[in-house]
């Protein structure tokens, strides 16, 4: 498909400028902007909270959101959390994971930090260069007698090779906890991908496709596991006088839960906008040498991110392009650079050695996530596409 007409005209307008664009005034464009429904739709929820004075501790909105999310995702049980990181930490506690856990260096730091918070040793293995998720063959090669679990990430909402991971876990008696922070709304032929694994963990952070300001959740397969998780997120309390585990305070408040209920009503619209922006990027960047949009192979994608790889044929390096965009007020992000395995608390691990993670290093050196969110205007998107298409001329 040809470049949209709007992009072409903007491109020629930009390329004909005698001065670089950074002299012009534009509002900054961030990698994401949270979706917010009209404020007046939220007021009735707040009024109910004021009337009831139940602010937290498994209140009515909390219970209602758990029920609606379980229905929406087609999963048996879900436990809400104050954020995705606490949910990850608690998921590992809930399954009593110890020893070594195999995970990806190509993620947000919260994934491996959750292991350290549990006194677990992360073992990094390389990613598949196409899916950008854990390479199943590399997982199998890294298993030792100390390995107890696998912590894969559906990075950018791209489903992991769940079948291969399940086979490995079954063969070696390992647990699987999916970090599904990016995967709300992602489906394969059988439904939501959060149904895989022993547990799946979601984030509802402001930057996510479905947000509750801050928030998160654990999807569990049975009522017993959900009960344990619910105890763990509430200090271990079972009742007023019984504490069964050294739990934490991971509870979601009524305000966040109420906001989630409202967000669910607007979700389909937001996902449709994301899909159309994503398609527009693909059209606009088609046949641009050295710019390779990452393909998401999910049957139903959530278009949470728009990662591109900047390859050597492109006239600018990845970092030069990142800087050039920034100079034009476009705050794209290099998710996930630097790799987790390069941070001080991880880099001495044998599994963090760069030569063991060639694909992760190569991708982290090439990636840029372009702005993608429901309110991104076509004009802003055209400007981004135009800068990418003519980086040299436009950026001076
Ligand atoms: N696992 C994975 C794989 C994850 O990606 C994450 C979180 C987690 C676990 C942990 O889940 P949570 O505990 O967060 O629920 C952001 C998010 O803070 C983080 O939630 C997310 N992953 C990560 C990928 O991205 P930063 O440091 O890039 O955030 P920040 O503040 O720079 O925000 C990015 C842009 O978004 C800003 O430039 C502007 C815009 N923004 C941000 C916020 C917070 C807004 O417009 N409004 C806002 O309120 O980490």
Coordinates of C-alpha atoms and ligand atoms in Angstrom, one line a residue:
X1 CA 0.0 0.0 0.0
X2 CA 1.3 3.5 -0.8
X3 CA 2.1 6.1 1.8
X4 CA -1.1 7.9 2.9
X5 CA -1.5 11.2 1.0
X6 CA -1.3 13.2 4.2
X7 CA 2.1 11.7 5.0
X8 CA 3.4 12.4 1.5
X9 CA 2.4 16.1 1.6
X10 CA 3.8 16.5 5.1
X11 CA 6.9 14.7 4.1
X12 CA 7.5 17.1 1.2
X13 CA 6.6 20.0 3.5
X14 CA 9.2 18.9 6.0
X15 CA 11.9 18.0 3.6
X16 CA 11.6 21.4 1.9
X17 CA 12.3 23.3 5.1
X18 CA 15.6 25.1 5.0
X19 CA 16.0 24.8 8.8
X20 CA 15.8 21.6 10.9
X21 CA 12.4 20.9 12.4
X22 CA 13.6 21.4 15.9
X23 CA 13.2 25.1 15.6
X24 CA 9.4 24.6 15.3
X25 CA 7.0 24.5 18.2
X26 CA 5.1 21.3 18.7
X27 CA 3.5 19.8 21.8
X28 CA 5.5 16.8 23.0
X29 CA 4.3 13.4 21.8
X30 CA 5.0 10.6 24.3
X31 CA 5.4 6.9 23.7
X32 CA 2.0 6.5 25.3
X33 CA -0.8 8.5 26.9
X34 CA -3.3 6.9 29.2
X35 CA -6.8 6.5 27.9
X36 CA -9.2 8.4 30.1
X37 CA -13.0 8.2 29.8
X38 CA -15.0 11.4 30.2
X39 CA -14.6 12.6 33.8
X40 CA -18.4 13.0 34.3
X41 CA -18.8 9.2 33.7
X42 CA -16.6 8.6 36.7
X43 CA -18.4 10.9 39.1
X44 CA -21.3 8.4 39.9
X45 CA -18.7 5.8 41.0
X46 CA -17.0 8.3 43.3
X47 CA -20.3 9.3 44.8
X48 CA -21.1 5.6 45.6
X49 CA -17.7 5.3 47.2
X50 CA -18.3 8.5 49.3
X51 CA -21.7 7.1 50.3
X52 CA -20.5 3.6 51.2
X53 CA -17.2 4.7 52.8
X54 CA -15.6 1.4 51.8
X55 CA -12.3 2.5 50.4
X56 CA -10.4 -0.7 50.2
X57 CA -10.0 -4.3 51.5
X58 CA -12.0 -6.3 49.0
X59 CA -14.9 -3.8 48.7
X60 CA -17.9 -4.0 46.3
X61 CA -16.2 -2.4 43.3
X62 CA -13.1 -4.6 43.8
X63 CA -15.3 -7.7 43.8
X64 CA -17.3 -6.5 40.8
X65 CA -14.1 -5.8 38.8
X66 CA -12.7 -9.2 39.6
X67 CA -15.9 -10.8 38.3
X68 CA -16.2 -8.7 35.2
X69 CA -12.5 -9.2 34.3
X70 CA -12.8 -13.0 34.8
X71 CA -15.8 -12.9 32.4
X72 CA -14.1 -10.6 29.9
X73 CA -10.9 -12.7 29.8
X74 CA -12.7 -16.0 30.0
X75 CA -10.7 -17.2 33.0
X76 CA -11.9 -18.9 36.1
X77 CA -10.3 -16.7 38.8
X78 CA -8.5 -13.4 39.0
X79 CA -7.1 -11.5 42.0
X80 CA -6.6 -7.8 41.7
X81 CA -3.5 -6.1 42.9
X82 CA -2.2 -2.6 43.6
X83 CA 0.3 -3.0 40.7
X84 CA 1.8 -5.6 38.5
X85 CA 5.1 -5.8 40.4
X86 CA 3.4 -6.8 43.6
X87 CA 1.4 -9.3 41.7
X88 CA 4.6 -10.8 40.3
X89 CA 6.2 -11.0 43.7
X90 CA 3.1 -12.6 45.2
X91 CA 2.7 -15.1 42.3
X92 CA 6.2 -16.4 43.0
X93 CA 5.3 -16.6 46.8
X94 CA 2.0 -18.3 46.1
X95 CA 3.7 -21.2 44.2
X96 CA 6.5 -21.3 46.8
X97 CA 9.1 -20.8 44.1
X98 CA 12.8 -21.1 45.2
X99 CA 16.2 -21.7 43.7
X100 CA 16.7 -20.7 40.1
X101 CA 14.1 -19.4 37.7
X102 CA 14.7 -19.1 33.9
X103 CA 13.6 -15.8 32.5
X104 CA 14.2 -13.2 29.8
X105 CA 16.7 -10.3 29.9
X106 CA 14.5 -8.5 27.3
X107 CA 11.8 -7.1 29.5
X108 CA 11.0 -4.3 32.0
X109 CA 13.1 -4.7 35.1
X110 CA 10.1 -5.6 37.3
X111 CA 10.2 -9.1 35.8
X112 CA 13.5 -10.0 37.3
X113 CA 13.3 -7.7 40.3
X114 CA 10.3 -9.9 41.4
X115 CA 12.7 -12.8 41.6
X116 CA 15.3 -11.0 43.6
X117 CA 12.6 -9.8 46.1
X118 CA 11.9 -13.5 46.6
X119 CA 15.5 -14.5 47.1
X120 CA 15.4 -16.4 43.8
X121 CA 18.3 -16.5 41.3
X122 CA 17.3 -15.3 37.9
X123 CA 18.8 -17.4 35.0
X124 CA 18.7 -15.4 31.8
X125 CA 18.4 -17.1 28.5
X126 CA 18.3 -15.7 25.0
X127 CA 15.3 -14.6 23.1
X128 CA 14.0 -15.7 19.7
X129 CA 15.0 -12.9 17.3
X130 CA 11.5 -13.0 15.6
X131 CA 9.1 -13.2 18.5
X132 CA 11.5 -11.4 20.9
X133 CA 10.3 -13.9 23.6
X134 CA 12.2 -16.6 25.4
X135 CA 13.6 -19.2 23.0
X136 CA 12.3 -22.6 24.1
X137 CA 15.5 -24.4 23.1
X138 CA 17.5 -22.0 25.2
X139 CA 15.2 -22.6 28.1
X140 CA 15.8 -26.3 28.0
X141 CA 19.5 -25.9 27.7
X142 CA 19.6 -23.8 30.9
X143 CA 17.7 -26.2 33.2
X144 CA 19.7 -27.4 36.2
X145 CA 18.8 -29.4 39.3
X146 CA 18.1 -26.0 41.0
X147 CA 15.6 -24.8 38.4
X148 CA 12.1 -24.7 39.8
X149 CA 10.2 -22.5 37.3
X150 CA 10.1 -20.5 34.1
X151 CA 9.1 -16.8 34.1
X152 CA 8.5 -15.9 30.4
X153 CA 7.1 -12.5 29.2
X154 CA 4.6 -12.0 26.4
X155 CA 6.8 -9.1 25.3
X156 CA 4.8 -6.3 23.6
X157 CA 1.8 -8.6 23.7
X158 CA 3.4 -11.1 21.4
X159 CA 2.4 -14.5 22.6
X160 CA 5.2 -16.8 23.8
X161 CA 5.6 -20.2 22.3
X162 CA 3.2 -21.5 25.0
X163 CA 3.0 -25.0 23.7
X164 CA 6.8 -25.6 23.7
X165 CA 7.1 -24.0 27.2
X166 CA 4.4 -26.2 28.5
X167 CA 6.1 -29.3 27.2
X168 CA 9.4 -28.3 28.8
X169 CA 7.7 -27.5 32.1
X170 CA 5.9 -30.9 32.1
X171 CA 9.0 -32.8 31.1
X172 CA 11.1 -31.2 33.9
X173 CA 8.5 -30.7 36.5
X174 CA 8.7 -26.9 36.5
X175 CA 6.1 -24.2 37.2
X176 CA 5.4 -21.5 34.7
X177 CA 4.4 -18.0 35.7
X178 CA 3.7 -15.8 32.7
X179 CA 4.5 -12.1 33.0
X180 CA 1.5 -11.0 30.9
X181 CA 1.9 -7.3 31.8
X182 CA 1.6 -6.4 28.1
X183 CA -0.9 -9.0 27.1
X184 CA -4.3 -7.7 28.2
X185 CA -6.7 -8.3 25.2
X186 CA -4.3 -10.6 23.3
X187 CA -6.0 -13.8 22.1
X188 CA -5.1 -17.0 20.3
X189 CA -7.6 -19.4 18.7
X190 CA -8.7 -20.6 22.2
X191 CA -9.2 -17.1 23.8
X192 CA -7.1 -14.9 26.1
X193 CA -3.4 -15.9 26.4
X194 CA -3.6 -15.2 30.1
X195 CA -5.1 -18.6 30.6
X196 CA -1.7 -20.3 30.1
X197 CA 0.8 -21.3 32.7
X198 CA 0.3 -22.1 36.4
X199 CA -0.3 -18.3 36.9
X200 CA -0.4 -15.3 34.6
X201 CA 0.3 -11.8 35.9
X202 CA -1.2 -8.6 34.4
X203 CA -0.3 -4.9 34.9
X204 CA -3.0 -2.2 34.7
X205 CA -0.4 0.6 35.0
X206 CA -1.3 4.0 33.4
X207 CA 0.8 3.1 30.4
X208 CA -1.0 -0.1 29.6
X209 CA -3.8 -0.9 27.2
X210 CA -6.3 -1.4 30.1
X211 CA -5.3 0.9 33.0
X212 CA -6.6 1.5 36.5
X213 CA -4.1 4.3 37.1
X214 CA -1.9 1.7 39.0
X215 CA -3.0 -1.9 39.2
X216 CA -2.4 -5.5 38.4
X217 CA -3.8 -8.9 38.7
X218 CA -3.0 -12.6 38.9
X219 CA -5.0 -15.1 36.9
X220 CA -5.2 -18.5 38.7
X221 CA -6.6 -21.8 37.4
X222 CA -8.5 -22.9 40.6
X223 CA -10.3 -21.5 43.6
X224 CA -7.7 -22.9 46.1
X225 CA -4.8 -21.0 44.4
X226 CA -6.9 -17.8 44.2
X227 CA -7.6 -18.2 48.0
X228 CA -3.9 -18.5 48.8
X229 CA -3.1 -15.4 46.6
X230 CA -5.9 -13.4 48.2
X231 CA -4.5 -14.3 51.7
X232 CA -1.0 -13.3 50.6
X233 CA -2.1 -9.9 49.2
X234 CA -3.8 -9.1 52.5
X235 CA -0.9 -9.7 55.0
X236 CA -1.8 -13.5 55.2
X237 CA -5.1 -12.8 57.0
X238 CA -7.8 -15.5 56.7
X239 CA -10.0 -13.9 59.3
X240 CA -9.6 -11.5 62.2
X241 CA -7.4 -13.8 64.3
X242 CA -5.8 -16.1 61.7
X243 CA -2.7 -15.3 59.7
X244 CA -1.5 -18.2 57.5
X245 CA 1.4 -16.7 55.6
X246 CA 3.9 -13.7 55.7
X247 CA 1.7 -11.8 53.3
X248 CA 2.1 -8.3 51.9
X249 CA -0.3 -5.4 51.3
X250 CA -1.0 -5.8 47.6
X251 CA -4.6 -4.8 47.6
X252 CA -6.2 -2.6 44.9
X253 CA -8.3 0.3 46.3
X254 CA -12.0 0.9 45.5
X255 CA -11.1 4.0 43.4
X256 CA -8.8 2.0 41.2
X257 CA -11.3 -0.8 40.9
X258 CA -14.2 1.6 40.1
X259 CA -12.0 3.2 37.4
X260 CA -11.3 -0.3 36.0
X261 CA -15.1 -0.9 35.7
X262 CA -15.5 2.3 33.7
X263 CA -12.5 1.6 31.6
X264 CA -13.9 -1.8 30.6
X265 CA -16.9 0.0 29.0
X266 CA -14.5 1.9 26.7
X267 CA -12.1 -0.9 26.0
X268 CA -13.3 -2.1 22.6
X269 CA -13.2 1.5 21.3
X270 CA -9.7 2.0 22.6
X271 CA -8.4 -1.3 21.1
X272 CA -10.0 -0.4 17.7
X273 CA -8.2 2.9 17.7
X274 CA -4.9 1.2 18.6
X275 CA -5.4 -1.3 15.7
X276 CA -6.0 1.5 13.2
X277 CA -3.0 3.5 14.3
X278 CA -0.9 0.4 14.1
X279 CA -2.1 -0.4 10.6
X280 CA -1.4 3.2 9.6
X281 CA 2.2 3.0 10.8
X282 CA 2.6 -0.2 8.8
X283 CA 1.4 1.4 5.7
X284 CA 3.4 4.6 6.3
X285 CA 6.7 2.7 7.0
X286 CA 6.2 0.1 4.2
X287 CA 9.3 -0.5 2.1
X288 CA 11.4 1.9 4.1
X289 CA 14.9 0.4 4.0
X290 CA 16.4 -0.3 7.4
X291 CA 13.1 0.1 9.3
X292 CA 11.5 -3.2 10.3
X293 CA 8.3 -3.1 12.3
X294 CA 8.1 -6.1 14.6
X295 CA 5.3 -8.4 13.5
X296 CA 2.9 -9.6 16.2
X297 CA 1.6 -13.1 15.4
X298 CA -1.3 -13.2 17.8
X299 CA -4.7 -14.0 16.2
X300 CA -6.0 -10.9 18.1
X301 CA -3.4 -8.3 19.0
X302 CA -3.8 -5.5 21.5
X303 CA -1.4 -3.1 19.7
X304 CA 0.0 -2.1 23.1
X305 CA 3.3 -1.0 21.5
X306 CA 4.7 -0.3 18.0
X307 CA 8.3 -1.6 18.1
X308 CA 10.5 -1.1 15.1
X309 CA 14.0 -2.3 14.5
X310 CA 16.5 0.2 13.1
X311 CA 18.9 -1.8 10.9
X312 CA 22.2 -0.9 9.3
X313 CA 20.6 0.0 5.9
X314 CA 18.9 2.9 7.6
X315 CA 20.8 6.2 7.2
X316 CA 20.9 6.9 11.0
X317 CA 21.8 4.7 13.9
X318 CA 19.1 3.7 16.3
X319 CA 20.3 6.2 18.9
X320 CA 20.7 9.0 16.3
X321 CA 17.1 8.4 15.2
X322 CA 15.9 8.3 18.8
X323 CA 17.7 11.6 19.4
X324 CA 16.4 13.1 16.2
X325 CA 12.8 12.2 17.2
X326 CA 13.3 13.7 20.6
X327 CA 14.6 16.9 19.1
X328 CA 11.2 17.1 17.3
X329 CA 9.4 16.6 20.6
X330 CA 8.6 12.9 19.8
X331 CA 9.5 10.9 22.9
X332 CA 9.7 7.4 21.5
X333 CA 11.3 4.9 23.9
X334 CA 14.0 2.2 23.5
X335 CA 12.0 -0.5 25.3
X336 CA 13.9 -2.7 26.3
X337 CA 17.3 -1.2 26.3
X338 CA 19.4 -1.5 28.3
X339 CA 18.8 -5.2 28.9
X340 CA 18.0 -6.2 32.4
X341 CA 21.1 -8.5 32.5
X342 CA 23.3 -5.4 32.2
X343 CA 22.1 -3.7 35.3
X344 CA 24.4 -3.8 38.4
X345 CA 22.4 -6.3 40.4
X346 CA 22.4 -8.8 37.6
X347 CA 25.5 -8.4 35.5
X348 CA 27.7 -10.6 37.6
X349 CA 25.5 -13.6 37.0
X350 CA 27.0 -16.2 34.7
X351 CA 23.8 -16.2 32.6
X352 CA 24.1 -12.4 32.1
X353 CA 27.3 -12.7 30.0
X354 CA 26.6 -10.9 26.8
X355 CA 28.0 -13.7 24.6
X356 CA 25.2 -15.9 26.0
X357 CA 22.5 -13.5 25.0
X358 CA 23.4 -12.5 21.4
X359 CA 19.8 -12.0 20.1
X360 CA 18.7 -10.0 23.1
X361 CA 21.7 -7.7 22.8
X362 CA 21.2 -7.3 19.0
X363 CA 17.5 -6.5 19.4
X364 CA 18.0 -4.1 22.4
X365 CA 20.5 -2.2 20.2
X366 CA 18.0 -1.8 17.3
X367 CA 14.6 -1.2 18.9
X368 CA 12.5 1.9 19.2
X369 CA 8.9 1.9 20.3
X370 CA 7.0 4.6 18.4
X371 CA 4.1 6.5 20.1
X372 CA 0.9 4.5 20.0
X373 CA -2.2 5.3 22.0
X374 CA -5.8 5.9 21.2
X375 CA -5.7 9.7 21.2
X376 CA -2.7 9.9 18.9
X377 CA -3.8 12.2 16.1
X378 CA -3.3 11.4 12.4
X379 CA -1.3 14.6 12.0
X380 CA 1.1 13.7 14.8
X381 CA 1.4 10.2 13.3
X382 CA 2.1 11.6 9.9
X383 CA 4.8 13.8 11.4
X384 CA 6.5 10.8 13.0
X385 CA 6.3 8.8 9.7
X386 CA 7.6 11.7 7.8
X387 CA 10.6 12.1 10.1
X388 CA 11.4 8.4 9.8
X389 CA 11.0 8.4 6.0
X390 CA 13.4 11.2 5.5
X391 CA 15.5 11.3 8.6
X392 CA 18.5 12.9 7.0
X393 CA 16.8 15.7 5.1
X394 CA 14.4 16.5 7.9
X395 CA 16.8 16.3 10.9
X396 CA 19.6 18.3 9.4
Ligands
LIG1 N1 6.4 -6.7 33.7 C1 6.5 -6.0 32.5 C2 6.9 -6.8 31.3 C3 6.3 -4.7 32.5 O1 6.4 -4.0 31.3 C4 5.9 -4.0 33.6 C5 5.7 -2.5 33.6 C6 5.8 -4.7 34.8 C7 6.0 -6.1 34.8 C8 5.4 -4.1 36.1 O2 4.1 -3.6 36.2 P1 3.7 -2.4 37.1 O3 4.2 -2.7 38.5 O4 4.2 -1.1 36.5 O5 2.1 -2.4 37.1 C9 6.6 2.2 32.2 C10 5.6 1.8 33.2 O6 5.8 2.5 34.4 C11 5.7 0.4 33.5 O7 4.5 0.0 34.2 C12 5.8 -0.5 32.3 N2 6.0 -1.9 32.6 C13 7.0 0.0 31.5 C14 7.2 -0.8 30.2 O8 6.8 1.3 31.1 P2 8.6 3.9 32.3 O9 9.7 4.1 33.3 O10 8.9 3.9 30.9 O11 7.4 5.0 32.6 P3 7.3 6.5 32.2 O12 6.8 7.2 33.5 O13 8.6 7.0 31.6 O14 6.1 6.6 31.2 C15 6.3 6.4 29.8 C16 5.5 7.5 29.1 O15 4.1 7.4 29.3 C17 5.9 8.9 29.6 O16 6.9 9.5 28.8 C18 4.6 9.7 29.4 C19 3.5 8.7 29.5 N3 2.8 8.7 30.7 C20 3.2 8.0 31.8 C21 2.5 8.0 33.0 C22 3.0 7.2 34.2 C23 1.6 9.4 30.8 O17 1.2 10.1 29.8 N4 0.9 9.4 32.0 C24 1.3 8.8 33.1 O18 0.6 8.8 34.1 O19 7.8 2.6 32.7

